[in-house]
Short mmCIF file of C-alpha atoms in Angstrom, two decimals:
data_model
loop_
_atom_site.label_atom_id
_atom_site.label_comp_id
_atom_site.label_asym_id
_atom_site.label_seq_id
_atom_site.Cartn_x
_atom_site.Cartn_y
_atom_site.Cartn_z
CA UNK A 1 -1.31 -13.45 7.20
CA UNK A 2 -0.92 -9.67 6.43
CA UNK A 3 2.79 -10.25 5.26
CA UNK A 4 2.09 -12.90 3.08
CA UNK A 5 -1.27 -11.51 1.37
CA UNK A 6 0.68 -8.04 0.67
CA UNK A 7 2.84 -8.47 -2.30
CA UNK A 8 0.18 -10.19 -4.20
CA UNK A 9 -2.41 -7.59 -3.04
CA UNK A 10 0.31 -4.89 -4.38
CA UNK A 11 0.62 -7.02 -7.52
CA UNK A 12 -3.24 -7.08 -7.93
CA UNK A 13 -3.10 -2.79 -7.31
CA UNK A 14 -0.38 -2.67 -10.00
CA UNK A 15 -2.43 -4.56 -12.15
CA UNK A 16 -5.41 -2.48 -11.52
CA UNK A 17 -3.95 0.52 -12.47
CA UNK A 18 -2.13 -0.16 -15.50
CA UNK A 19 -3.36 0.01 -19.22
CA UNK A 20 -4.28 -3.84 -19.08
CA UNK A 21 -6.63 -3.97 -16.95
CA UNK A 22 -9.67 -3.44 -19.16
CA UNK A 23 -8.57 -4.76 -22.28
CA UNK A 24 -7.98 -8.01 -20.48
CA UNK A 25 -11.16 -8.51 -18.86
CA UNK A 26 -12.86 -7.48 -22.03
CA UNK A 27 -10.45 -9.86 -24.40
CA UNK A 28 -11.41 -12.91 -21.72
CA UNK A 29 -15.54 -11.93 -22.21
CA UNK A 30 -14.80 -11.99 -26.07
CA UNK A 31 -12.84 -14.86 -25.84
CA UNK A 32 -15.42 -17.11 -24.03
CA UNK A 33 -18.18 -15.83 -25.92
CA UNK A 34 -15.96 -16.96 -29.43
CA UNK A 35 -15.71 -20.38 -27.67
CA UNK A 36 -18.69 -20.64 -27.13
CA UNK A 37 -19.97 -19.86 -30.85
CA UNK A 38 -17.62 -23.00 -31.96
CA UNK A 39 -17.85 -25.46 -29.77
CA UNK A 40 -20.42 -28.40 -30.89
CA UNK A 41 -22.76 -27.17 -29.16
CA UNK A 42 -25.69 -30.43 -29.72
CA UNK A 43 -28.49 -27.40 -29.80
CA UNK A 44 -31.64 -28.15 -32.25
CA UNK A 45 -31.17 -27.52 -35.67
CA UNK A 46 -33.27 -24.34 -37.26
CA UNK A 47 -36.38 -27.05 -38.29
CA UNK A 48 -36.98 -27.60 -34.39
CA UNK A 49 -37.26 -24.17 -33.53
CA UNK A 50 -39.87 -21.43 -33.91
CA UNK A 51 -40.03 -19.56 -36.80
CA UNK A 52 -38.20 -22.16 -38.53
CA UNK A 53 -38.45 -20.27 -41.83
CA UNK A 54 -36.59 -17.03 -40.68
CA UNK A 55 -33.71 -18.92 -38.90
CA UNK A 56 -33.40 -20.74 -42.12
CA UNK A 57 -32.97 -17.53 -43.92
CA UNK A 58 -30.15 -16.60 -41.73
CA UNK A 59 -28.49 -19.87 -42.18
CA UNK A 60 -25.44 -19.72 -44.87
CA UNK A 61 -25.37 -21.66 -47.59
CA UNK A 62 -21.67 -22.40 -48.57
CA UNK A 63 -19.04 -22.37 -46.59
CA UNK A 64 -16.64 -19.71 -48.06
CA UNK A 65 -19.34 -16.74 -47.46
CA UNK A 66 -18.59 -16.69 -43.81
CA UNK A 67 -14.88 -17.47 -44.20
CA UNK A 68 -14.43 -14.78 -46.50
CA UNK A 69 -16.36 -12.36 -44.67
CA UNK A 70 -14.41 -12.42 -41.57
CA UNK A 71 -11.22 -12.51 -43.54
CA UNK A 72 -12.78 -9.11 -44.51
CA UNK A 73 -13.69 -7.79 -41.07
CA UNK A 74 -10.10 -9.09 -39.69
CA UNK A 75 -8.33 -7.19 -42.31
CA UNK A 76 -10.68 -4.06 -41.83
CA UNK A 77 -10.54 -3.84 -37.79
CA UNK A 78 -6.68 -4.40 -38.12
CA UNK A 79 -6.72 -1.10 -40.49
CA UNK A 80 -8.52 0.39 -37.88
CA UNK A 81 -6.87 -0.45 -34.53
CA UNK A 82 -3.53 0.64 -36.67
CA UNK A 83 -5.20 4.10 -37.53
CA UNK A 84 -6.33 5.02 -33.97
CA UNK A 85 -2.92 3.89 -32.15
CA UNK A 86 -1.46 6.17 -34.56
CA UNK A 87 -3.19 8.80 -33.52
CA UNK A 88 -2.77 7.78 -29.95
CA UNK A 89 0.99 8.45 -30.62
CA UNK A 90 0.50 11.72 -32.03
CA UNK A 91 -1.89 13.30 -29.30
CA UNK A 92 0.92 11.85 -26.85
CA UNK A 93 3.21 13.62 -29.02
CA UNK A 94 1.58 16.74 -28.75
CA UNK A 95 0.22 16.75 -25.13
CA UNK A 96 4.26 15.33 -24.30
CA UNK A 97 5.60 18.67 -26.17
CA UNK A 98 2.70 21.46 -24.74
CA UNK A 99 2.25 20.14 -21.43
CA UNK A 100 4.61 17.46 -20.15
CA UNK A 101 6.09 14.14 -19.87
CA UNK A 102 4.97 13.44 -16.92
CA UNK A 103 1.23 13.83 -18.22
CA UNK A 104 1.47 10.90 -20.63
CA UNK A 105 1.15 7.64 -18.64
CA UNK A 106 -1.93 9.64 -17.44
CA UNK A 107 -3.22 10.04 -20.71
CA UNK A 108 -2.51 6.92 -21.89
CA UNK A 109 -4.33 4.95 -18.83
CA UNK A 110 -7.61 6.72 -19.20
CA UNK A 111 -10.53 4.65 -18.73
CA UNK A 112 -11.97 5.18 -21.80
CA UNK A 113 -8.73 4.58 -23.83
CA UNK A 114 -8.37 1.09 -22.17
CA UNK A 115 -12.16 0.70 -23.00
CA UNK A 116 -11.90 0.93 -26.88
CA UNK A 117 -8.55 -1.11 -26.48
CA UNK A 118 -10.75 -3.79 -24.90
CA UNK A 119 -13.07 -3.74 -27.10
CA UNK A 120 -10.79 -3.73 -30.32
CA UNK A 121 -8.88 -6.79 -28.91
CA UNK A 122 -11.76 -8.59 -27.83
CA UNK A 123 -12.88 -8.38 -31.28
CA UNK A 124 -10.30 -8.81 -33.12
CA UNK A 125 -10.01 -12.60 -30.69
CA UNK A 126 -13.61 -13.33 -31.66
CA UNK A 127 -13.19 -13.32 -35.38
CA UNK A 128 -10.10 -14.83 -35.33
CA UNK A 129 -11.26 -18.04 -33.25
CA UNK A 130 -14.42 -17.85 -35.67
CA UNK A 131 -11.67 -17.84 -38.85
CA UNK A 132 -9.81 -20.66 -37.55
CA UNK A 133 -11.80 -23.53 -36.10
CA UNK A 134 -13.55 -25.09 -39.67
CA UNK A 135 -17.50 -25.90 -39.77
CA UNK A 136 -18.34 -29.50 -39.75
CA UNK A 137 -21.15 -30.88 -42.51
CA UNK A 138 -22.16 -29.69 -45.83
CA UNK A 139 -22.77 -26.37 -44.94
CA UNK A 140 -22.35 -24.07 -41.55
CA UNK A 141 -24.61 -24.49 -39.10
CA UNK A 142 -26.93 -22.09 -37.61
CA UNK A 143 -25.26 -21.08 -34.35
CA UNK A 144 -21.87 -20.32 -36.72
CA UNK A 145 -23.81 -18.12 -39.17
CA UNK A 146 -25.16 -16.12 -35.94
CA UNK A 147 -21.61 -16.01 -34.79
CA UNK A 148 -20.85 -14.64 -38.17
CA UNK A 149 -23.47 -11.82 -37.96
CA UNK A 150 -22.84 -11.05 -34.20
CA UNK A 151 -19.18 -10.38 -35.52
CA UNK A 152 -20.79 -8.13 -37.99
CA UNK A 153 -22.00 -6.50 -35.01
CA UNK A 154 -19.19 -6.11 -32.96
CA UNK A 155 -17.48 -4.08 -36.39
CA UNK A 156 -20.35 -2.12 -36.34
CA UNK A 157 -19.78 -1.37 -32.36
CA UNK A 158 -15.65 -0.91 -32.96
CA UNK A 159 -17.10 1.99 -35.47
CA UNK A 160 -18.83 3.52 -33.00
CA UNK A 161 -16.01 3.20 -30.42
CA UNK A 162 -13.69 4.16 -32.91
CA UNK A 163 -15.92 7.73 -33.12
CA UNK A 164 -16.04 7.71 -29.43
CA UNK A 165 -12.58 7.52 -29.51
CA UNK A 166 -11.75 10.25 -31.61
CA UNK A 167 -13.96 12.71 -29.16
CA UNK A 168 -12.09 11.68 -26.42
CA UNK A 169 -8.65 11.99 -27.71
CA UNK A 170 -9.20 15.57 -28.94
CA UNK A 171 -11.13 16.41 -25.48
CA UNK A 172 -7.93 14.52 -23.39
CA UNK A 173 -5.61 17.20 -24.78
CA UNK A 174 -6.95 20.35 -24.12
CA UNK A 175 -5.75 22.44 -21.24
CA UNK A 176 -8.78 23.11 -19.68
CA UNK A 177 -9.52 18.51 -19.60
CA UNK A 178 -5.91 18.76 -18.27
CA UNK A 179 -5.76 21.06 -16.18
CA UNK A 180 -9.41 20.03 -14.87
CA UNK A 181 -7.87 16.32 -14.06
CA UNK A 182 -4.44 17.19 -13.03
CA UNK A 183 -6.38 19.17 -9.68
CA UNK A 184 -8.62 16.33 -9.09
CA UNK A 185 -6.42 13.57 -8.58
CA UNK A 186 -4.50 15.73 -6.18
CA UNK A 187 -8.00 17.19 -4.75
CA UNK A 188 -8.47 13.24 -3.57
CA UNK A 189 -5.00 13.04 -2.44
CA UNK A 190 -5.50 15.68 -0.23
CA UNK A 191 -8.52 14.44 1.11
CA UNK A 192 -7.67 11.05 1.81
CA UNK A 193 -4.54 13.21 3.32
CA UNK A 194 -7.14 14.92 5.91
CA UNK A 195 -9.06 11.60 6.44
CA UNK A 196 -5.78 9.87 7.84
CA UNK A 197 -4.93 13.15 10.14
CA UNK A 198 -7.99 12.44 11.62
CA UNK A 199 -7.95 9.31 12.99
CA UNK A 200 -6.07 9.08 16.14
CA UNK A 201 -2.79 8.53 16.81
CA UNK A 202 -1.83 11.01 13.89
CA UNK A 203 -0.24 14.39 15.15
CA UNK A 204 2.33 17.49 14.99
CA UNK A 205 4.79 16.98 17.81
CA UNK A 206 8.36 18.75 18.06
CA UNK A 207 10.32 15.83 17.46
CA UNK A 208 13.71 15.27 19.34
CA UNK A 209 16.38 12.01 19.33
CA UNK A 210 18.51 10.17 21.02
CA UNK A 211 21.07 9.66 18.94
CA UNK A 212 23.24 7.59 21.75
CA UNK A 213 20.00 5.00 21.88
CA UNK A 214 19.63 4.58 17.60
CA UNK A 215 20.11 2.36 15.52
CA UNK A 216 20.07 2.65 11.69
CA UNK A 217 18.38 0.84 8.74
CA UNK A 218 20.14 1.26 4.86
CA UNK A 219 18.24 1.12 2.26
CA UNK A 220 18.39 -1.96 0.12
CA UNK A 221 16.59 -0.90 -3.34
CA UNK A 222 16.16 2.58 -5.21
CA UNK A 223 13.02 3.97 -5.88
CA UNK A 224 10.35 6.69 -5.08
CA UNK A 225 9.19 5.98 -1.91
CA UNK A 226 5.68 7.53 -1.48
CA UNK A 227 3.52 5.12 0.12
CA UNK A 228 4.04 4.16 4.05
CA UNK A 229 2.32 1.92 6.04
CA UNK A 230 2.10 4.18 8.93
CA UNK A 231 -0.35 2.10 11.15
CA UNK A 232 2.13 -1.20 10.61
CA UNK A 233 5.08 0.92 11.28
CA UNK A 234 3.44 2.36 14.57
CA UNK A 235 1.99 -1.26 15.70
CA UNK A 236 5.58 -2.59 15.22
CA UNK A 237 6.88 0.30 16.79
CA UNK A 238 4.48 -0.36 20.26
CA UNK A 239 5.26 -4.25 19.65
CA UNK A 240 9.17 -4.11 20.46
CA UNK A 241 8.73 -0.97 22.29
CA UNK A 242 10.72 1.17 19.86
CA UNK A 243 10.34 4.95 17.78
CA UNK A 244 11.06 4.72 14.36
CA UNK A 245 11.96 8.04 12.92
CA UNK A 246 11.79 7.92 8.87
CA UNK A 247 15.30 9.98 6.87
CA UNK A 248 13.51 11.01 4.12
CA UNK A 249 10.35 12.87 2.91
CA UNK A 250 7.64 11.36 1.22
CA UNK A 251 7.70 10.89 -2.57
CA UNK A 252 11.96 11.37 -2.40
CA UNK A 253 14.14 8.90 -4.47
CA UNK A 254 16.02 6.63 -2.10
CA UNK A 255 19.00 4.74 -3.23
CA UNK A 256 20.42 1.82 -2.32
CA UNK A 257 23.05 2.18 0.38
CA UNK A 258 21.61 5.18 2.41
CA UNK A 259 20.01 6.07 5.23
CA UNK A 260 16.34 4.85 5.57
CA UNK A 261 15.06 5.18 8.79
CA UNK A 262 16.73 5.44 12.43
CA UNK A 263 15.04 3.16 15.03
CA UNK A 264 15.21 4.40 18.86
CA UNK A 265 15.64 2.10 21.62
CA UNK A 266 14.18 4.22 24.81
CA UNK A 267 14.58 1.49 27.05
CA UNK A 268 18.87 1.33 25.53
CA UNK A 269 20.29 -0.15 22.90
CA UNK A 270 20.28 -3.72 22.47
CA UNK A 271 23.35 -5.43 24.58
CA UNK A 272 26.50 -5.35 21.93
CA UNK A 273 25.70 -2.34 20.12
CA UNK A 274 26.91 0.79 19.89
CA UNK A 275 24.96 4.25 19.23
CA UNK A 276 24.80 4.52 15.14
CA UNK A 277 25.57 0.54 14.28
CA UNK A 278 23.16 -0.58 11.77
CA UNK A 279 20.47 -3.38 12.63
CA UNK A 280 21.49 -7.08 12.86
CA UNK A 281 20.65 -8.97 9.49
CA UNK A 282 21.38 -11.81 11.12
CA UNK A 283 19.95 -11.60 14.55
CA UNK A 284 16.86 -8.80 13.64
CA UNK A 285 16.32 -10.31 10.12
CA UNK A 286 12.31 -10.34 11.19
CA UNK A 287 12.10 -7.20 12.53
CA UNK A 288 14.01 -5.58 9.26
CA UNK A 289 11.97 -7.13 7.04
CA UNK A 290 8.85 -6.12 8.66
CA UNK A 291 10.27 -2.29 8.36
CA UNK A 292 11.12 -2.79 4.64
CA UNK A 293 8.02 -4.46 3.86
CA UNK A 294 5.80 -0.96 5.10
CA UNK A 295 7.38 1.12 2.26
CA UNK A 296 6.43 1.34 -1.01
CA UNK A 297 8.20 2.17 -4.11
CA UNK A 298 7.46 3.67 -7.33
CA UNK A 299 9.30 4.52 -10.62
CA UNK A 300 7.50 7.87 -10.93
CA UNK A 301 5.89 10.70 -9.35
CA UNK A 302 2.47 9.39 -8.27
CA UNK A 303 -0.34 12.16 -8.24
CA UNK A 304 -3.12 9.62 -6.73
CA UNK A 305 0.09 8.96 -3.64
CA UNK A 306 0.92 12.59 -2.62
CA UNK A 307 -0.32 16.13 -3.58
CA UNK A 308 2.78 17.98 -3.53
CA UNK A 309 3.54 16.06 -7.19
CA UNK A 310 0.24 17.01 -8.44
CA UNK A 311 0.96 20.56 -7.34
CA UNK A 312 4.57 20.82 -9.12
CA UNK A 313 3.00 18.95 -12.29
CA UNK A 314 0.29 22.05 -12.49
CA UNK A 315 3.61 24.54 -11.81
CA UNK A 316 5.16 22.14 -14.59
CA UNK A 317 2.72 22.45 -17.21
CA UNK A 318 2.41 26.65 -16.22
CA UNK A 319 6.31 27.19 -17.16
CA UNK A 320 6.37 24.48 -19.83
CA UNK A 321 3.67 27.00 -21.26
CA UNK A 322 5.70 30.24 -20.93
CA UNK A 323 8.48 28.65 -22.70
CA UNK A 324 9.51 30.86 -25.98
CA UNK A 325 9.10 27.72 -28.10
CA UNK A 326 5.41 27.70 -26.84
CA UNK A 327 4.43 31.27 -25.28
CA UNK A 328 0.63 30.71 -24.03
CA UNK A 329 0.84 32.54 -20.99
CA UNK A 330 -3.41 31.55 -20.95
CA UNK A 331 -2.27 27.64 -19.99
CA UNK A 332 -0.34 29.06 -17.60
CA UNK A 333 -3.57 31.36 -15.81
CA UNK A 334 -5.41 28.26 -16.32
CA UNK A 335 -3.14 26.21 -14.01
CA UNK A 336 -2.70 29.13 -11.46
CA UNK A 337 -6.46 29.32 -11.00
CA UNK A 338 -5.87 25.63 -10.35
CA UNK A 339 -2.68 25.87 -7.64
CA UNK A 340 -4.93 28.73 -6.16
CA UNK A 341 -7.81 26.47 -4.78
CA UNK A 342 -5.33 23.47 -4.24
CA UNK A 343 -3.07 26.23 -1.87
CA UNK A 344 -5.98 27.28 -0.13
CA UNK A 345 -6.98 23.73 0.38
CA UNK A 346 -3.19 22.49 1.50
CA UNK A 347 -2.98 25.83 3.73
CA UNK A 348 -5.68 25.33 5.81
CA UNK A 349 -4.76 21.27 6.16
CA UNK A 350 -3.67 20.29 9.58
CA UNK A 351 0.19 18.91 9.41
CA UNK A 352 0.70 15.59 11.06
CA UNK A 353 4.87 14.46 11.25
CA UNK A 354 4.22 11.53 13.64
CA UNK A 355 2.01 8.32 15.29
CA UNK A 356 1.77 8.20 19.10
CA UNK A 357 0.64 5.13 21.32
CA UNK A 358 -2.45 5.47 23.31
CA UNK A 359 0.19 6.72 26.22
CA UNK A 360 0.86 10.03 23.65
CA UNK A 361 4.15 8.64 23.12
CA UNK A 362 6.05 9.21 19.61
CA UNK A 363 5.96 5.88 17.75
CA UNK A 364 6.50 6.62 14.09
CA UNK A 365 8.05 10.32 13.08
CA UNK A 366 8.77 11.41 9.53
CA UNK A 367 9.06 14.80 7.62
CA UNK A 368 6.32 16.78 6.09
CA UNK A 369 7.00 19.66 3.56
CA UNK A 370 5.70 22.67 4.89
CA UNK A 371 3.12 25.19 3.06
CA UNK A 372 5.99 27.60 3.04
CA UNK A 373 8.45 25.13 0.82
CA UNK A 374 5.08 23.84 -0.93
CA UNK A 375 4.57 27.77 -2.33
CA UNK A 376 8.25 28.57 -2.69
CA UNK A 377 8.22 25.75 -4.87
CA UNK A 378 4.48 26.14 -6.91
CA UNK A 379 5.01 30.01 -7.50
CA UNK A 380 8.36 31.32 -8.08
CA UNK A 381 9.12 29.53 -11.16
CA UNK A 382 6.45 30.76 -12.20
CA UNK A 383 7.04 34.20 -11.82
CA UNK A 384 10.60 33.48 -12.81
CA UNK A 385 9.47 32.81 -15.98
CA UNK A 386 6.39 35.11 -16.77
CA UNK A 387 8.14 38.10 -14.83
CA UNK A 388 7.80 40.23 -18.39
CA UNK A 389 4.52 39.07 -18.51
CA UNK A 390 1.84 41.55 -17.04
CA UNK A 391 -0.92 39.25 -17.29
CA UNK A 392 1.36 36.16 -15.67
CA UNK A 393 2.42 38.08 -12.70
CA UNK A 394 -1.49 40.56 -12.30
CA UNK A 395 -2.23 36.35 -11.80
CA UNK A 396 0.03 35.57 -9.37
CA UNK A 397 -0.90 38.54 -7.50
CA UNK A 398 -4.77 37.67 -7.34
CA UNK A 399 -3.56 33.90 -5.96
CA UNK A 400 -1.98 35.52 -3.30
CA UNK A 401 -4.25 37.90 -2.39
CA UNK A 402 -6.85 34.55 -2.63
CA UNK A 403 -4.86 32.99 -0.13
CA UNK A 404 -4.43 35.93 2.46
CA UNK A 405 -8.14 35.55 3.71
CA UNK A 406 -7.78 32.20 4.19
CA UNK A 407 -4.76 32.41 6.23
CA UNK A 408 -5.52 31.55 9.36
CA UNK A 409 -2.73 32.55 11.65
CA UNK A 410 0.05 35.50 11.20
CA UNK A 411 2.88 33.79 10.48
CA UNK A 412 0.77 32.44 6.74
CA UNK A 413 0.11 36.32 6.48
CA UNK A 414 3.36 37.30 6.92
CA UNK A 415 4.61 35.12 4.19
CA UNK A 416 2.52 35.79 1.99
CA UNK A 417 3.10 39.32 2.20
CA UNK A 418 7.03 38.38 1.14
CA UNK A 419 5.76 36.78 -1.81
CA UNK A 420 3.47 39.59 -2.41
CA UNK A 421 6.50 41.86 -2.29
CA UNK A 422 8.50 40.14 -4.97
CA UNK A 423 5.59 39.94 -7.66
CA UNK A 424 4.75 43.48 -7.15
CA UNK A 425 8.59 44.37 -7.68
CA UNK A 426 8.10 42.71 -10.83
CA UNK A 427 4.93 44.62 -11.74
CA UNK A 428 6.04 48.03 -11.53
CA UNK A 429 8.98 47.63 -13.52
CA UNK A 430 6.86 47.16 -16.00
CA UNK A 431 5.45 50.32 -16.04
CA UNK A 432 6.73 52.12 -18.50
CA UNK A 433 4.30 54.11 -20.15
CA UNK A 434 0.10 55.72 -19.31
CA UNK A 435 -1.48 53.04 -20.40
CA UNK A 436 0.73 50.53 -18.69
CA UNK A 437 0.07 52.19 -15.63
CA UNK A 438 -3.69 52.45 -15.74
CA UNK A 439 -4.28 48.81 -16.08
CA UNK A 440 -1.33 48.25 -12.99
CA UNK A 441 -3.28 50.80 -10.68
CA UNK A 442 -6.73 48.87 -11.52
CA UNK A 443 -4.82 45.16 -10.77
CA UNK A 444 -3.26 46.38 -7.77
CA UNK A 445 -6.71 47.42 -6.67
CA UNK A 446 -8.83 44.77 -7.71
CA UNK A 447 -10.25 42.36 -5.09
CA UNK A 448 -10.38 41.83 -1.76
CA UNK A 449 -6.92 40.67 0.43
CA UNK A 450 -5.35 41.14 4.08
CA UNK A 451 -2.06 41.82 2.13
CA UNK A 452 0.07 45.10 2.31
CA UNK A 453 0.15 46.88 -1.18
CA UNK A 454 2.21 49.75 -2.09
CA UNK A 455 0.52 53.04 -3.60
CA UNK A 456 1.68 54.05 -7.46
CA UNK A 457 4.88 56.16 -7.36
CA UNK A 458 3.61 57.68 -10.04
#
């Protein structure tokens, strides 16, 4: 049941998460509700009612009044959907050039973005079905003329969105909104992260094959692969008595034709095949496409799928900042105050590289980038770039010194202390003159750390 309800349940998540999925649940309400307002609907006629008089009052008279008012509010909520998607483009344009690429799809699947989408569309649906199905009878009949003013009303509520809009287009932009949502979606990726260590089964084992009892599995598509179904891969694994060891990291880009995964036989290889032959298609058909059907591919880097890409994206957005063409080394601070607290989070997370049995026996084993690569990767860039930079590299310094009383074991201290070494390299060649070295000897100082700092030669 599970292997036929997935791709349609992964069809459903894409769905869910792309720019659609509001506007088309709002354009269906709009839609049914503009149905609605034409359809004969055999209600009492404005005499039958109460307060006859007023309903009468709201009644049209002719039938080219309503016509030619929503010809007017069609032609004027056009204007304005074509006026805010052109600013859309532009804040892209901006956000693409400050920040980064990568940033846009984010920006451009905001909730509240797909919100005034929805509710331009829907609109936009409702007038037109209004426009196009004529009135029957001398005159239009009550229920059309209050279909008439309720699309009044929903211009009126595409004006408001359409301020709302502009708020949260100038807000999306700014570093601090960026920076502020960039760490949050990989905050929750780190926590569901520490959720799924917990559970048991998950663990850190030193991880040895047999390469004499593997078989191996090519990939068939290319692709980011950064989702894995690790509980289907280990219940497979215990099912045909088997370890399946994963040959790549997490969030790499596979393509087609190489290694994917190795699968151990510890009871021997299957009769006919030799150490390193690849699985049967023919004969293990099942059992391959059970292994295929546990990864997940993407296009991009996913932020929501694995920290590390949140983490580069901040380091991203910190050098894209430095650039000449840009020089606001304050975007860049702002996004090391971000890596520091996601560093001190990912430091002091538990790693887990495999899934044992209830026997503690490796089922499932993959790779896990370690905190040292993690900080290799999020800092020196950085530094590489904002070395001239006192205030840049005074930064880098604090994170460091940040993440030395959190370290909880000697071998985080010690390389930290390496790092350490290399930004404080950079600082005192920078001190060239009094004043220079005044504001060095107070940064050097300032806080509290476990790190080794050298005194002023000066």
């Amino acid at each position: 049941m599970n292997r036929w309800l997935q791709q349609p349940l992964m069809w459903l998540r894409t769905f869910t998460t792309s720019i659609a999925y509001l506007p088309s649940l709002l354009a269906t309400l709009y839609i049914l509700l503009g149905l609605i307002s034409v359809l004969p609907s055999g209600l009492p006629e404005p005499h039958e009612l109460p307060a006859s008089e007023m309903l009468n009052a709201l009644t049209f008279k002719e039938h080219d009044t309503p016509r030619t008012l929503l010809a007017a509010l069609v032609g004027g909520l056009i204007s304005l959907m074509v006026f805010s998607f052109t600013m859309v483009m532009s804040v892209l344009t901006q956000a693409g050039a400050q920040f980064s690429h990568k940033l846009l799809l984010g920006l451009v699947t905001e909730r509240h973005h797909q919100l005034v989408l929805g509710h331009y569309l829907g609109s936009l649906l409702f007038l037109l079905i209004n426009l196009m199905v004529p009135n029957t009878g001398d005159s239009p009949t009550l229920w059309r003329s209050i279909a008439v003013y309720l699309g009044v009303l929903m211009m009126v509520n595409c004006l408001g969105m359409f301020i709302y809009f502009i708020h949260q287009a100038s807000q999306s932009v700014q570093i601090n909104a960026v920076a502020r949502r960039l760490s949050g979606r990989t905050r929750v990726s780190l926590e569901r992260l520490r959720e799924r260590n917990r559970h048991d089964g998950f663990g850190e084992r030193q991880i040895t094959r047999d390469t004499s009892r593997c078989q191996l599995l090519r990939a068939k598509r290319r692709g980011y692969v950064q989702q894995v179904d690790f509980a289907a891969l280990r219940q497979l694994a215990i099912d045909h008595d088997m370890i399946v060891h994963l040959d790549f990291a997490l969030g790499a880009f596979i393509v087609s034709g190489m290694p994917l995964m190795r699968i151990e036989w510890p009871a021997g290889l299957p009769e006919g095949v030799s150490a390193g032959d690849e699985l049967d298609e023919h004969h293990q058909a099942g059992l391959i496409k059970k292994l295929r059907a546990a990864l997940g591919y993407l296009d991009g880097e996913s932020v929501d799928d694995l920290h590390e890409h949140g983490l580069t994206q901040l380091m991203e957005v910190a050098i894209k900042a430095l650039s000449p063409g840009i020089n606001d080394p304050g975007t860049a601070r702002l996004c090391l105050h971000q890596l520091t607290e996601l560093l001190s989070e990912r430091m002091q997370l538990p790693l887990c590289n495999c899934c044992v049995d209830e026997e503690d026996h490796i089922r499932v084993s993959w790779e896990m980038e370690s905190f040292d690569s993690l900080l290799y990767r999020s800092i020196s860039p950085i530094l590489h770039y904002g070395r001239d930079d006192l205030s840049i590299c005074l930064a880098l310094l604090s994170l460091l010194k940040t993440l030395s009383l959190l370290g909880s074991d000697e071998a985080q201290l010690a390389l930290l202390q390496q790092h350490a070494d290399k930004v404080v390299e950079a600082i005192l060649a920078q001190a060239q003159f009094e004043v220079d070295r005044r504001f060095i000897e107070q940064g050097l100082k300032a806080g509290h750390h476990r790190l080794t700092l050298p005194g002023t030669p000066w």
